[in-house]
Amino acid sequence: MATAGLAIGIGNVWRFPYMMGSHGGSAFLVLFIACVVFLSLPALMAEWALARQTRQGTIGAFMATFGPVYGRLIGYALLLCVTIAGGYYLVVIGNVFYSGYFSVLHGFSVQTTADFKAGLSDNRLQLFLALLILSASAFIILRGIKSGIEFVSNLFVPFFFLVSFYLIYKVLNLPGATTHLSVFLQVDFSKIGFTEVFAAMGQAYFSIGLGATLTLIYGSYLRDDIKLPKLAVMTCVSDTGAALLAALYLIPALLVFGMDLTAGPTLLFETLPGLFSILPGGRLFGSLMLTALFLVTLLSYVAVLEAVVGGLQGDSDIIRFSKTRLLVILGVIQALLAVFFTLRPELIGIADLLFGSAGMMIGGCLALLALAWAIGRAETVRQVFGGRYKLLSTVYFFWIKWVAPAILIIVLSGTLYEVVTG
């Protein structure tokens, strides 16, 4: 539940529907699933193997594989990326909390739209909510792995799935919903270019929490007797299932009422309130969806804080603060970033592509290289497969050593070329 809670979050309900709507529709969905199976799943096992082998977070793991100089440089750069991502993520989660609160208390309608938008644009309110969520996340971390992270994960994750199944049932019973969904799901690969492939790969990495930060710190806590392939498959299925479930109730509902799927990052806070205002039973629908989303996004943000603090503790030669002091320092930094993104919300989408997609893909590529080239085949096979499945182990190691890094590098380079050349 904890690894599922790390993976399931904003990436599934906020990010996935608008990425799908903006980058090729159902063709993006096919690409995303392919990226999860052929890239995210092997990479997740690799990052956990690297973490369990070194028993370190980001900085310690890369210092153990690339040496103290390059390892520190890579580790701090990746933690900087996830710290910045945490800053805008905190603002988005605050908006989710506010939206859920507003839906429960007032509901969305023509009469309440102005009040809702006024609350979203109230910088002081948004900052207060961000700080409240930051404090709650820090409290969960200080409670420890079992009493904090695992305890809340066991409550929040099942609730999210139960709500999702209920919402799918309600939406697919709307007149014309299944027809609209079947038309939308007709695959058109002519819409696919490097940008769309990059978006699908970035979503697969962002959604599951890859990038040698979040998964590394959780992996360092895994017992030696836990089978990584089984846990990785369960985590990827949970995460992908959550994204598909969200798409199955959001996309048909939006299409039935003729709303814009390409709204981008504003989909959740501008388009969906309009949907809830005209959807039959929209107040209950919106309240359940936003409450469930808030709970799982909180788990993902807990993972962000844990990854940064745990990663910094791995550099004991430089960082000699206790976990509590590191949390306070990180909290101040996160608060300052929240102030910035509260004042400049239009930059969240750009920051998300840079630090959410590109940063995580680069970090994930470096993790594969660290495991395959520095740790080596024998220890990789032992960590992932326990020394069994010789043929599968050989194929897997070849894949993470040569094929997966090459795919990541080619797509990143191709996307950069498309951006530069227009």
GROMACS .gro file of C-alpha atoms in nm:
model
  422
    1MET     CA    1   0.000   0.000   0.000
    2ALA     CA    2   0.287   0.237   0.075
    3THR     CA    3   0.451   0.186  -0.266
    4ALA     CA    4   0.109   0.220  -0.432
    5GLY     CA    5   0.045   0.536  -0.230
    6LEU     CA    6   0.379   0.675  -0.349
    7ALA     CA    7   0.280   0.611  -0.711
    8ILE     CA    8  -0.090   0.706  -0.707
    9GLY     CA    9  -0.155   1.077  -0.681
   10ILE     CA   10  -0.175   1.396  -0.883
   11GLY     CA   11  -0.013   1.218  -1.177
   12ASN     CA   12  -0.315   0.992  -1.213
   13VAL     CA   13  -0.612   1.228  -1.179
   14TRP     CA   14  -0.472   1.578  -1.242
   15ARG     CA   15  -0.196   1.499  -1.492
   16PHE     CA   16  -0.304   1.187  -1.684
   17PRO     CA   17  -0.642   1.305  -1.824
   18TYR     CA   18  -0.504   1.639  -1.948
   19MET     CA   19  -0.187   1.477  -2.086
   20MET     CA   20  -0.403   1.225  -2.269
   21GLY     CA   21  -0.634   1.494  -2.402
   22SER     CA   22  -0.346   1.719  -2.514
   23HIS     CA   23  -0.111   1.457  -2.662
   24GLY     CA   24  -0.293   1.232  -2.901
   25GLY     CA   25  -0.591   1.097  -2.708
   26SER     CA   26  -0.617   0.717  -2.715
   27ALA     CA   27  -0.284   0.690  -2.901
   28PHE     CA   28  -0.123   0.849  -2.595
   29LEU     CA   29  -0.295   0.585  -2.379
   30VAL     CA   30  -0.141   0.303  -2.587
   31LEU     CA   31   0.201   0.470  -2.566
   32PHE     CA   32   0.165   0.521  -2.193
   33ILE     CA   33   0.082   0.155  -2.125
   34ALA     CA   34   0.372   0.046  -2.346
   35CYS     CA   35   0.606   0.280  -2.157
   36VAL     CA   36   0.488   0.140  -1.823
   37VAL     CA   37   0.544  -0.222  -1.934
   38PHE     CA   38   0.874  -0.183  -2.118
   39LEU     CA   39   1.033   0.107  -1.932
   40SER     CA   40   0.873   0.186  -1.597
   41LEU     CA   41   0.839  -0.173  -1.473
   42PRO     CA   42   1.204  -0.271  -1.542
   43ALA     CA   43   1.322   0.069  -1.417
   44LEU     CA   44   1.124   0.037  -1.094
   45MET     CA   45   1.285  -0.299  -1.020
   46ALA     CA   46   1.624  -0.149  -1.105
   47GLU     CA   47   1.584   0.152  -0.876
   48TRP     CA   48   1.469  -0.069  -0.590
   49ALA     CA   49   1.760  -0.306  -0.653
   50LEU     CA   50   2.004  -0.013  -0.645
   51ALA     CA   51   1.847   0.119  -0.326
   52ARG     CA   52   1.840  -0.215  -0.151
   53GLN     CA   53   2.198  -0.293  -0.254
   54THR     CA   54   2.332   0.039  -0.122
   55ARG     CA   55   2.071   0.091   0.156
   56GLN     CA   56   2.087   0.461   0.069
   57GLY     CA   57   1.874   0.738  -0.073
   58THR     CA   58   1.963   0.944  -0.379
   59ILE     CA   59   2.297   1.096  -0.276
   60GLY     CA   60   2.433   0.790  -0.096
   61ALA     CA   61   2.333   0.553  -0.378
   62PHE     CA   62   2.505   0.759  -0.646
   63MET     CA   63   2.812   0.818  -0.428
   64ALA     CA   64   2.840   0.441  -0.384
   65THR     CA   65   2.824   0.385  -0.760
   66PHE     CA   66   2.974   0.693  -0.931
   67GLY     CA   67   3.214   0.800  -0.656
   68PRO     CA   68   3.198   1.089  -0.406
   69VAL     CA   69   3.249   1.372  -0.657
   70TYR     CA   70   3.017   1.277  -0.942
   71GLY     CA   71   2.780   1.094  -0.709
   72ARG     CA   72   2.728   1.405  -0.496
   73LEU     CA   73   2.683   1.623  -0.804
   74ILE     CA   74   2.419   1.393  -0.951
   75GLY     CA   75   2.248   1.332  -0.617
   76TYR     CA   76   2.213   1.697  -0.522
   77ALA     CA   77   2.095   1.789  -0.874
   78LEU     CA   78   1.820   1.526  -0.863
   79LEU     CA   79   1.712   1.627  -0.512
   80LEU     CA   80   1.698   1.988  -0.631
   81CYS     CA   81   1.462   1.878  -0.909
   82VAL     CA   82   1.231   1.692  -0.673
   83THR     CA   83   1.243   1.981  -0.423
   84ILE     CA   84   1.127   2.227  -0.689
   85ALA     CA   85   0.864   1.979  -0.808
   86GLY     CA   86   0.748   1.949  -0.447
   87GLY     CA   87   0.702   2.327  -0.433
   88TYR     CA   88   0.445   2.343  -0.712
   89TYR     CA   89   0.302   2.005  -0.615
   90LEU     CA   90   0.225   2.151  -0.273
   91VAL     CA   91   0.027   2.435  -0.432
   92VAL     CA   92  -0.169   2.194  -0.650
   93ILE     CA   93  -0.252   1.973  -0.352
   94GLY     CA   94  -0.367   2.282  -0.162
   95ASN     CA   95  -0.599   2.363  -0.451
   96VAL     CA   96  -0.730   2.006  -0.448
   97PHE     CA   97  -0.802   2.033  -0.076
   98TYR     CA   98  -0.976   2.368  -0.123
   99SER     CA   99  -1.181   2.233  -0.415
  100GLY     CA  100  -1.292   1.931  -0.213
  101TYR     CA  101  -1.377   2.149   0.086
  102PHE     CA  102  -1.575   2.387  -0.136
  103SER     CA  103  -1.761   2.101  -0.303
  104VAL     CA  104  -1.863   1.948   0.031
  105LEU     CA  105  -1.963   2.279   0.189
  106HIS     CA  106  -2.117   2.469  -0.105
  107GLY     CA  107  -2.121   2.253  -0.418
  108PHE     CA  108  -2.042   2.384  -0.767
  109SER     CA  109  -2.309   2.582  -0.948
  110VAL     CA  110  -2.353   2.900  -1.149
  111GLN     CA  111  -2.421   3.083  -0.822
  112THR     CA  112  -2.108   2.956  -0.643
  113THR     CA  113  -1.857   2.973  -0.931
  114ALA     CA  114  -1.749   3.328  -0.851
  115ASP     CA  115  -1.685   3.242  -0.486
  116PHE     CA  116  -1.486   2.932  -0.583
  117LYS     CA  117  -1.265   3.124  -0.825
  118ALA     CA  118  -1.216   3.399  -0.568
  119GLY     CA  119  -1.086   3.138  -0.323
  120LEU     CA  120  -0.851   2.989  -0.581
  121SER     CA  121  -0.708   3.331  -0.658
  122ASP     CA  122  -0.669   3.425  -0.289
  123ASN     CA  123  -0.292   3.393  -0.245
  124ARG     CA  124  -0.308   3.408   0.133
  125LEU     CA  125  -0.564   3.127   0.151
  126GLN     CA  126  -0.370   2.912  -0.094
  127LEU     CA  127  -0.047   2.965   0.096
  128PHE     CA  128  -0.217   2.882   0.427
  129LEU     CA  129  -0.348   2.555   0.283
  130ALA     CA  130  -0.007   2.471   0.138
  131LEU     CA  131   0.155   2.523   0.478
  132LEU     CA  132  -0.116   2.315   0.645
  133ILE     CA  133  -0.050   2.025   0.407
  134LEU     CA  134   0.325   2.067   0.453
  135SER     CA  135   0.282   2.040   0.830
  136ALA     CA  136   0.057   1.733   0.802
  137SER     CA  137   0.306   1.561   0.573
  138ALA     CA  138   0.596   1.634   0.807
  139PHE     CA  139   0.394   1.494   1.098
  140ILE     CA  140   0.331   1.168   0.908
  141ILE     CA  141   0.703   1.133   0.835
  142LEU     CA  142   0.800   1.194   1.197
  143ARG     CA  143   0.560   0.916   1.298
  144GLY     CA  144   0.791   0.675   1.116
  145ILE     CA  145   0.754   0.419   0.839
  146LYS     CA  146   0.502   0.180   0.999
  147SER     CA  147   0.306   0.416   1.225
  148GLY     CA  148   0.314   0.702   0.975
  149ILE     CA  149   0.356   0.625   0.604
  150GLU     CA  150   0.227   0.266   0.604
  151PHE     CA  151  -0.063   0.341   0.839
  152VAL     CA  152  -0.212   0.625   0.633
  153SER     CA  153  -0.143   0.439   0.306
  154ASN     CA  154  -0.348   0.142   0.426
  155LEU     CA  155  -0.641   0.379   0.481
  156PHE     CA  156  -0.619   0.616   0.184
  157VAL     CA  157  -0.536   0.386  -0.109
  158PRO     CA  158  -0.833   0.146  -0.073
  159PHE     CA  159  -1.066   0.445  -0.027
  160PHE     CA  160  -0.941   0.594  -0.355
  161PHE     CA  161  -1.016   0.275  -0.550
  162LEU     CA  162  -1.361   0.230  -0.395
  163VAL     CA  163  -1.457   0.587  -0.487
  164SER     CA  164  -1.319   0.542  -0.841
  165PHE     CA  165  -1.531   0.231  -0.908
  166TYR     CA  166  -1.842   0.409  -0.781
  167LEU     CA  167  -1.778   0.715  -1.003
  168ILE     CA  168  -1.720   0.499  -1.312
  169TYR     CA  169  -2.052   0.326  -1.252
  170LYS     CA  170  -2.232   0.661  -1.224
  171VAL     CA  171  -2.069   0.818  -1.531
  172LEU     CA  172  -2.109   0.523  -1.768
  173ASN     CA  173  -2.482   0.529  -1.694
  174LEU     CA  174  -2.507   0.883  -1.836
  175PRO     CA  175  -2.688   0.901  -2.174
  176GLY     CA  176  -2.432   0.871  -2.454
  177ALA     CA  177  -2.133   0.821  -2.225
  178THR     CA  178  -2.026   0.485  -2.365
  179THR     CA  179  -2.067   0.609  -2.723
  180HIS     CA  180  -1.848   0.913  -2.661
  181LEU     CA  181  -1.590   0.697  -2.485
  182SER     CA  182  -1.573   0.442  -2.768
  183VAL     CA  183  -1.519   0.720  -3.025
  184PHE     CA  184  -1.248   0.881  -2.813
  185LEU     CA  185  -1.069   0.547  -2.771
  186GLN     CA  186  -1.026   0.498  -3.148
  187VAL     CA  187  -0.649   0.508  -3.190
  188ASP     CA  188  -0.495   0.754  -3.438
  189PHE     CA  189  -0.116   0.721  -3.443
  190SER     CA  190  -0.085   1.001  -3.702
  191LYS     CA  191  -0.101   1.242  -3.405
  192ILE     CA  192   0.213   1.092  -3.251
  193GLY     CA  193   0.558   1.256  -3.273
  194PHE     CA  194   0.861   1.287  -3.047
  195THR     CA  195   0.672   1.531  -2.826
  196GLU     CA  196   0.390   1.283  -2.764
  197VAL     CA  197   0.634   0.996  -2.700
  198PHE     CA  198   0.824   1.219  -2.458
  199ALA     CA  199   0.498   1.310  -2.285
  200ALA     CA  200   0.397   0.944  -2.251
  201MET     CA  201   0.738   0.843  -2.117
  202GLY     CA  202   0.746   1.139  -1.882
  203GLN     CA  203   0.398   1.051  -1.756
  204ALA     CA  204   0.500   0.688  -1.700
  205TYR     CA  205   0.803   0.801  -1.498
  206PHE     CA  206   0.626   1.084  -1.312
  207SER     CA  207   0.318   0.881  -1.228
  208ILE     CA  208   0.506   0.589  -1.073
  209GLY     CA  209   0.756   0.814  -0.898
  210LEU     CA  210   1.068   0.703  -1.086
  211GLY     CA  211   1.370   0.927  -1.124
  212ALA     CA  212   1.611   0.794  -0.858
  213THR     CA  213   1.456   0.995  -0.577
  214LEU     CA  214   1.119   0.881  -0.438
  215THR     CA  215   1.150   0.513  -0.531
  216LEU     CA  216   1.511   0.501  -0.412
  217ILE     CA  217   1.430   0.606  -0.058
  218TYR     CA  218   1.136   0.364  -0.033
  219GLY     CA  219   1.349   0.090  -0.188
  220SER     CA  220   1.616   0.139   0.076
  221TYR     CA  221   1.359   0.035   0.338
  222LEU     CA  222   1.259  -0.292   0.164
  223ARG     CA  223   1.349  -0.616   0.338
  224ASP     CA  224   1.583  -0.858   0.160
  225ASP     CA  225   1.314  -1.127   0.142
  226ILE     CA  226   1.070  -0.907  -0.055
  227LYS     CA  227   1.048  -1.017  -0.419
  228LEU     CA  228   1.107  -0.708  -0.630
  229PRO     CA  229   0.934  -0.830  -0.953
  230LYS     CA  230   0.612  -0.911  -0.768
  231LEU     CA  231   0.609  -0.582  -0.577
  232ALA     CA  232   0.696  -0.384  -0.891
  233VAL     CA  233   0.416  -0.546  -1.091
  234MET     CA  234   0.165  -0.479  -0.811
  235THR     CA  235   0.278  -0.116  -0.786
  236CYS     CA  236   0.265  -0.055  -1.163
  237VAL     CA  237  -0.075  -0.224  -1.193
  238SER     CA  238  -0.210  -0.015  -0.904
  239ASP     CA  239  -0.075   0.307  -1.051
  240THR     CA  240  -0.178   0.239  -1.411
  241GLY     CA  241  -0.514   0.111  -1.291
  242ALA     CA  242  -0.569   0.432  -1.095
  243ALA     CA  243  -0.490   0.641  -1.405
  244LEU     CA  244  -0.723   0.436  -1.624
  245LEU     CA  245  -1.002   0.445  -1.365
  246ALA     CA  246  -0.973   0.823  -1.344
  247ALA     CA  247  -0.985   0.847  -1.723
  248LEU     CA  248  -1.290   0.620  -1.735
  249TYR     CA  249  -1.499   0.853  -1.522
  250LEU     CA  250  -1.354   1.192  -1.616
  251ILE     CA  251  -1.324   1.166  -1.994
  252PRO     CA  252  -1.677   1.032  -2.069
  253ALA     CA  253  -1.830   1.289  -1.835
  254LEU     CA  254  -1.641   1.574  -2.002
  255LEU     CA  255  -1.731   1.451  -2.351
  256VAL     CA  256  -2.101   1.406  -2.268
  257PHE     CA  257  -2.125   1.772  -2.168
  258GLY     CA  258  -1.902   1.897  -2.451
  259MET     CA  259  -1.615   2.017  -2.236
  260ASP     CA  260  -1.253   2.070  -2.340
  261LEU     CA  261  -1.014   1.779  -2.280
  262THR     CA  262  -0.713   1.984  -2.389
  263ALA     CA  263  -0.744   2.236  -2.105
  264GLY     CA  264  -0.400   2.136  -1.977
  265PRO     CA  265  -0.307   2.187  -1.611
  266THR     CA  266  -0.624   2.394  -1.556
  267LEU     CA  267  -0.847   2.093  -1.625
  268LEU     CA  268  -0.892   2.001  -1.260
  269PHE     CA  269  -0.965   2.350  -1.127
  270GLU     CA  270  -1.143   2.522  -1.415
  271THR     CA  271  -1.307   2.258  -1.634
  272LEU     CA  272  -1.414   2.004  -1.373
  273PRO     CA  273  -1.602   2.248  -1.144
  274GLY     CA  274  -1.807   2.340  -1.449
  275LEU     CA  275  -1.871   1.970  -1.506
  276PHE     CA  276  -1.978   1.914  -1.145
  277SER     CA  277  -2.221   2.205  -1.170
  278ILE     CA  278  -2.422   2.039  -1.450
  279LEU     CA  279  -2.361   1.670  -1.383
  280PRO     CA  280  -2.656   1.493  -1.213
  281GLY     CA  281  -2.548   1.433  -0.855
  282GLY     CA  282  -2.248   1.654  -0.926
  283ARG     CA  283  -2.203   1.768  -0.568
  284LEU     CA  284  -2.164   1.414  -0.435
  285PHE     CA  285  -1.956   1.317  -0.739
  286GLY     CA  286  -1.719   1.611  -0.700
  287SER     CA  287  -1.692   1.578  -0.323
  288LEU     CA  288  -1.601   1.209  -0.336
  289MET     CA  289  -1.358   1.249  -0.624
  290LEU     CA  290  -1.174   1.547  -0.478
  291THR     CA  291  -1.158   1.397  -0.128
  292ALA     CA  292  -1.014   1.069  -0.258
  293LEU     CA  293  -0.770   1.261  -0.479
  294PHE     CA  294  -0.653   1.478  -0.192
  295LEU     CA  295  -0.580   1.178   0.028
  296VAL     CA  296  -0.363   0.998  -0.229
  297THR     CA  297  -0.186   1.316  -0.338
  298LEU     CA  298  -0.096   1.373   0.025
  299LEU     CA  299   0.076   1.033   0.022
  300SER     CA  300   0.277   1.131  -0.284
  301TYR     CA  301   0.387   1.455  -0.122
  302VAL     CA  302   0.493   1.263   0.190
  303ALA     CA  303   0.716   1.060  -0.043
  304VAL     CA  304   0.870   1.382  -0.180
  305LEU     CA  305   0.968   1.503   0.167
  306GLU     CA  306   1.091   1.158   0.269
  307ALA     CA  307   1.302   1.132  -0.048
  308VAL     CA  308   1.474   1.467   0.005
  309VAL     CA  309   1.535   1.424   0.378
  310GLY     CA  310   1.642   1.061   0.344
  311GLY     CA  311   1.862   1.146   0.047
  312LEU     CA  312   2.037   1.428   0.234
  313GLN     CA  313   2.100   1.203   0.534
  314GLY     CA  314   2.301   0.977   0.304
  315ASP     CA  315   2.572   1.244   0.280
  316SER     CA  316   2.678   1.231   0.644
  317ASP     CA  317   3.015   1.395   0.570
  318ILE     CA  318   2.840   1.723   0.485
  319ILE     CA  319   2.484   1.695   0.622
  320ARG     CA  320   2.496   1.637   0.997
  321PHE     CA  321   2.151   1.757   1.096
  322SER     CA  322   1.893   1.531   1.257
  323LYS     CA  323   1.588   1.425   1.057
  324THR     CA  324   1.370   1.674   1.243
  325ARG     CA  325   1.603   1.967   1.168
  326LEU     CA  326   1.627   1.865   0.803
  327LEU     CA  327   1.248   1.857   0.785
  328VAL     CA  328   1.231   2.210   0.930
  329ILE     CA  329   1.487   2.342   0.681
  330LEU     CA  330   1.317   2.165   0.390
  331GLY     CA  331   0.982   2.295   0.512
  332VAL     CA  332   1.107   2.653   0.494
  333ILE     CA  333   1.234   2.596   0.139
  334GLN     CA  334   0.906   2.434   0.037
  335ALA     CA  335   0.712   2.724   0.188
  336LEU     CA  336   0.916   2.975  -0.012
  337LEU     CA  337   0.862   2.776  -0.332
  338ALA     CA  338   0.491   2.758  -0.252
  339VAL     CA  339   0.484   3.138  -0.222
  340PHE     CA  340   0.649   3.168  -0.565
  341PHE     CA  341   0.416   2.923  -0.742
  342THR     CA  342   0.113   3.069  -0.566
  343LEU     CA  343   0.200   3.408  -0.712
  344ARG     CA  344   0.297   3.264  -1.053
  345PRO     CA  345   0.063   2.968  -1.113
  346GLU     CA  346   0.108   2.998  -1.489
  347LEU     CA  347   0.462   2.861  -1.446
  348ILE     CA  348   0.345   2.533  -1.293
  349GLY     CA  349   0.290   2.365  -1.631
  350ILE     CA  350   0.639   2.462  -1.753
  351ALA     CA  351   0.801   2.358  -1.426
  352ASP     CA  352   0.611   2.029  -1.443
  353LEU     CA  353   0.759   1.945  -1.785
  354LEU     CA  354   1.111   2.043  -1.680
  355PHE     CA  355   1.126   1.894  -1.331
  356GLY     CA  356   0.837   1.647  -1.341
  357SER     CA  357   0.905   1.484  -1.679
  358ALA     CA  358   1.257   1.565  -1.797
  359GLY     CA  359   1.416   1.563  -1.451
  360MET     CA  360   1.266   1.228  -1.357
  361MET     CA  361   1.357   1.068  -1.691
  362ILE     CA  362   1.717   1.185  -1.662
  363GLY     CA  363   1.736   1.063  -1.303
  364GLY     CA  364   1.583   0.731  -1.404
  365CYS     CA  365   1.836   0.690  -1.684
  366LEU     CA  366   2.123   0.760  -1.443
  367ALA     CA  367   1.985   0.502  -1.198
  368LEU     CA  368   1.985   0.237  -1.472
  369LEU     CA  369   2.344   0.322  -1.561
  370ALA     CA  370   2.448   0.315  -1.194
  371LEU     CA  371   2.300  -0.031  -1.142
  372ALA     CA  372   2.406  -0.192  -1.469
  373TRP     CA  373   2.753  -0.039  -1.508
  374ALA     CA  374   2.864   0.020  -1.148
  375ILE     CA  375   2.688  -0.249  -0.943
  376GLY     CA  376   2.717  -0.507  -1.220
  377ARG     CA  377   2.528  -0.808  -1.348
  378ALA     CA  378   2.581  -1.052  -1.061
  379GLU     CA  379   2.446  -0.825  -0.786
  380THR     CA  380   2.167  -0.690  -1.007
  381VAL     CA  381   2.042  -1.040  -1.085
  382ARG     CA  382   2.066  -1.139  -0.718
  383GLN     CA  383   1.868  -0.836  -0.602
  384VAL     CA  384   1.598  -0.858  -0.869
  385PHE     CA  385   1.555  -1.232  -0.926
  386GLY     CA  386   1.735  -1.389  -0.632
  387GLY     CA  387   1.978  -1.565  -0.865
  388ARG     CA  388   1.694  -1.755  -1.040
  389TYR     CA  389   1.545  -1.741  -1.391
  390LYS     CA  390   1.874  -1.739  -1.580
  391LEU     CA  391   1.734  -1.659  -1.925
  392LEU     CA  392   1.497  -1.390  -1.796
  393SER     CA  393   1.780  -1.241  -1.588
  394THR     CA  394   2.003  -1.221  -1.895
  395VAL     CA  395   1.735  -1.048  -2.102
  396TYR     CA  396   1.651  -0.811  -1.818
  397PHE     CA  397   2.009  -0.707  -1.755
  398PHE     CA  398   2.073  -0.647  -2.128
  399TRP     CA  399   1.754  -0.438  -2.140
  400ILE     CA  400   1.839  -0.208  -1.850
  401LYS     CA  401   2.205  -0.179  -1.951
  402TRP     CA  402   2.160  -0.096  -2.319
  403VAL     CA  403   1.804  -0.071  -2.450
  404ALA     CA  404   1.616   0.131  -2.186
  405PRO     CA  405   1.887   0.401  -2.146
  406ALA     CA  406   1.916   0.429  -2.526
  407ILE     CA  407   1.539   0.479  -2.561
  408LEU     CA  408   1.538   0.747  -2.292
  409ILE     CA  409   1.833   0.932  -2.447
  410ILE     CA  410   1.691   0.914  -2.802
  411VAL     CA  411   1.347   1.043  -2.699
  412LEU     CA  412   1.493   1.322  -2.484
  413SER     CA  413   1.722   1.427  -2.769
  414GLY     CA  414   1.447   1.407  -3.029
  415THR     CA  415   1.212   1.615  -2.814
  416LEU     CA  416   1.481   1.877  -2.757
  417TYR     CA  417   1.540   1.890  -3.134
  418GLU     CA  418   1.167   1.937  -3.201
  419VAL     CA  419   1.148   2.216  -2.944
  420VAL     CA  420   1.454   2.396  -3.084
  421THR     CA  421   1.352   2.363  -3.449
  422GLY     CA  422   0.987   2.443  -3.379
   0.00000   0.00000   0.00000
